[in-house]
XYZ file of C-alpha atoms in Angstrom:
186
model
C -4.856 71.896 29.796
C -2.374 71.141 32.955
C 1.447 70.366 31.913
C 2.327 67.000 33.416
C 5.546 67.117 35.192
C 7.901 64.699 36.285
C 9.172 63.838 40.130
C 12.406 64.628 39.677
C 11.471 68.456 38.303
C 12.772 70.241 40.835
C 15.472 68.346 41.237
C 16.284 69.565 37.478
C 15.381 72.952 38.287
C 18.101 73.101 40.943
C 20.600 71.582 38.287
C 20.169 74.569 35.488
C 20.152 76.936 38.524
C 23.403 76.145 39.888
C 24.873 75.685 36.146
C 23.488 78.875 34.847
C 24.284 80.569 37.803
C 28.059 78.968 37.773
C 28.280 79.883 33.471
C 27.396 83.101 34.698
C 29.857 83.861 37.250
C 32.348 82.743 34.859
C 31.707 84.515 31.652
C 32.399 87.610 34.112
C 35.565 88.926 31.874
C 37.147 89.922 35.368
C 37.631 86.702 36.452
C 38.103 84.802 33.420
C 38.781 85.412 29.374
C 36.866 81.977 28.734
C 33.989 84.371 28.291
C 35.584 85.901 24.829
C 35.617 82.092 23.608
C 31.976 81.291 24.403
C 30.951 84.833 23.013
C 32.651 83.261 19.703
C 30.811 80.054 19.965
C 27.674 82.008 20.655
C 27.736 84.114 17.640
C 28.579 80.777 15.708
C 26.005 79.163 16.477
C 23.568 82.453 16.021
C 24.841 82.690 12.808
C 24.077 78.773 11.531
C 20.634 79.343 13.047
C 20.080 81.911 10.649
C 21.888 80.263 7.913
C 19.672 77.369 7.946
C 16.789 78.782 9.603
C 16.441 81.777 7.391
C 18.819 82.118 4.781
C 18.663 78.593 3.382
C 14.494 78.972 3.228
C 15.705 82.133 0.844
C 17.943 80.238 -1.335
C 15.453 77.469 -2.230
C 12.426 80.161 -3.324
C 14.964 81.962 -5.288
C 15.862 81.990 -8.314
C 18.778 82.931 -11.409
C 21.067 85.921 -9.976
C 18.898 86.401 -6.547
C 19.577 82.608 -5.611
C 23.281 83.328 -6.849
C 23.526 86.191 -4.245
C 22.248 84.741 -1.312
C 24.383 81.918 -1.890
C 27.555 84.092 -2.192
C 25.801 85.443 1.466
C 25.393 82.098 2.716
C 28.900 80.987 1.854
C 30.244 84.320 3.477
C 28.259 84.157 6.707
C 29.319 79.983 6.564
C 33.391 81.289 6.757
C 32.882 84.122 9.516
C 30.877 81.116 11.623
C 33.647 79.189 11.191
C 35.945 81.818 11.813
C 34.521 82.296 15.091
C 34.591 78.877 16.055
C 38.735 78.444 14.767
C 39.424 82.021 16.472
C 41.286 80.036 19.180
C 43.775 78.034 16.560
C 44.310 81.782 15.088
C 43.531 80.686 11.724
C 41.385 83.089 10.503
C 40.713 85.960 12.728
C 37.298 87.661 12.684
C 37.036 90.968 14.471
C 34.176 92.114 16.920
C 30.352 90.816 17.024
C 29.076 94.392 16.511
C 31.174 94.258 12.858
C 29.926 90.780 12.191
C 26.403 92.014 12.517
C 27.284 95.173 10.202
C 28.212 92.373 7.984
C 25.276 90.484 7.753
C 22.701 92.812 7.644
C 24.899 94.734 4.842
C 25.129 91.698 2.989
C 21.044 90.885 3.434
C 20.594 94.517 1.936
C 23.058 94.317 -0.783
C 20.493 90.896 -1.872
C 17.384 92.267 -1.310
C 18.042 95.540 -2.953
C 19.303 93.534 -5.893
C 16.258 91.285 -5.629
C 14.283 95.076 -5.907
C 15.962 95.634 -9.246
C 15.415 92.241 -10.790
C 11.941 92.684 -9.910
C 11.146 95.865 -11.008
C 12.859 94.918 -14.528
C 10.916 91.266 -14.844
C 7.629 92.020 -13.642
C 5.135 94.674 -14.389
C 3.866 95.379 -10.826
C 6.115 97.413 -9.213
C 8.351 96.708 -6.136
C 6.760 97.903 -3.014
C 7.971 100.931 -1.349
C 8.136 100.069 2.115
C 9.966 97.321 1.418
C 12.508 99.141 -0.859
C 12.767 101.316 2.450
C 13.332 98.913 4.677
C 15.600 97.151 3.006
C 17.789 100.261 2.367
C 17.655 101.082 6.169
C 19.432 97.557 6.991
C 21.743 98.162 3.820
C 22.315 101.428 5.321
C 22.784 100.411 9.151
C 24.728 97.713 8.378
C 27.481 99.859 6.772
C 27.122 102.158 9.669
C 27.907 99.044 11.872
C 30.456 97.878 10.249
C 32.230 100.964 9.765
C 32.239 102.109 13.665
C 31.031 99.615 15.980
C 29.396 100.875 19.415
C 29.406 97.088 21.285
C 32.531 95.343 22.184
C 32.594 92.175 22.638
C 33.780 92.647 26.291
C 30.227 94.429 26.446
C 28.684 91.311 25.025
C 30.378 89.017 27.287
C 28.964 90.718 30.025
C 25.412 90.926 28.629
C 26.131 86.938 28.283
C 27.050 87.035 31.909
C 24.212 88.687 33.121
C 21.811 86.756 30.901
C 22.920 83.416 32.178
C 22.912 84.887 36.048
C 19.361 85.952 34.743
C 18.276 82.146 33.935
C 19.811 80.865 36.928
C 17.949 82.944 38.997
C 14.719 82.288 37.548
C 15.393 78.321 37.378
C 16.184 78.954 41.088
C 12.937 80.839 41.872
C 10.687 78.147 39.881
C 12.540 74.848 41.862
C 11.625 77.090 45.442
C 8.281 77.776 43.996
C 8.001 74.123 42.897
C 9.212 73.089 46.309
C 6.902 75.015 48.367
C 3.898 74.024 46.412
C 4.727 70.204 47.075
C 5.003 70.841 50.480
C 1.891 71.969 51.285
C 0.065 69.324 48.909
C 1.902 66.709 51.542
């Protein structure tokens, strides 16, 4: 199967080069504290992906206190996005990433370990074990996380820097790879 590809693709490969390459160079917290900001609009948006990727898939096959749960989890997870993205009016002030994800995968064990008990007390077959493991692991890790958190967000911000510096260079080497090629076609 060969990918069609428009004219004006390397041309477009040059443009998310340069602006991955510039994001990247920015996010840098030495030279600017935008990069804190985007980190919060970042985890946002991570968080409303799994919200409504995940979370809201859960809701809808569950059912009496389960459902109940996950949508006291989904309402929670709903104010800390929110809270990220109002962290710059300093209305409600939500701490660092590495506690956010303590938070959600504490609250995602707190369900499904609930879910275990409601299903060990409605059904006759029994709750499988792995899964019972499992989900106290994440219960368990996300307490540890939240409790002491070993990322800072200054730590993300430069994982977000590199990333995007990452990106740009690729975009770069697929537009002189691109270029090259249609050269020596002509």
């Amino acid at each position: 199967m060969k990918i069609k590809r428009f004219k004006g693709d390397i041309i477009v490969y040059y443009i998310c080069a340069v602006v991955m390459l510039a994001l990247g160079v920015v996010l840098m917290p030495v030279i600017t504290d935008l990069g804190l900001d985007i980190l919060n609009y970042v985890m946002a948006a991570g968080i409303l992906i799994y919200l409504f990727g995940y979370l809201l898939g859960k809701i809808k096959r569950s059912r009496n206190t389960i459902m109940i749960l996950t949508v006291i989890e989904f309402v929670l997870m709903f104010v800390i996005a929110l809270g990220l993205v109002l962290a710059q009016f300093k209305i409600i002030n939500v701490s660092q990433a590495c506690q956010i994800l303590g938070l959600a995968l504490a609250l995602r064990g707190i369900v499904e370990m609930f879910r275990a008990y409601y299903h060990q007390n409605n059904n006759n077959a029994r709750y499988p074990l792995a899964q019972f493991i499992v989900n106290l692991i994440i219960l368990i890790l996300g307490v540890y996380i939240f409790a002491k958190p070993f990322i800072t967000n200054e730590t993300l911000v430069w994982i977000l820097s590199v990333v995007c510096l990452l990106i740009g260079l690729l975009f770069l080497a697929l537009a002189i790879s691109f270029q090259t090629k249609s050269k020596k076609k002509s």
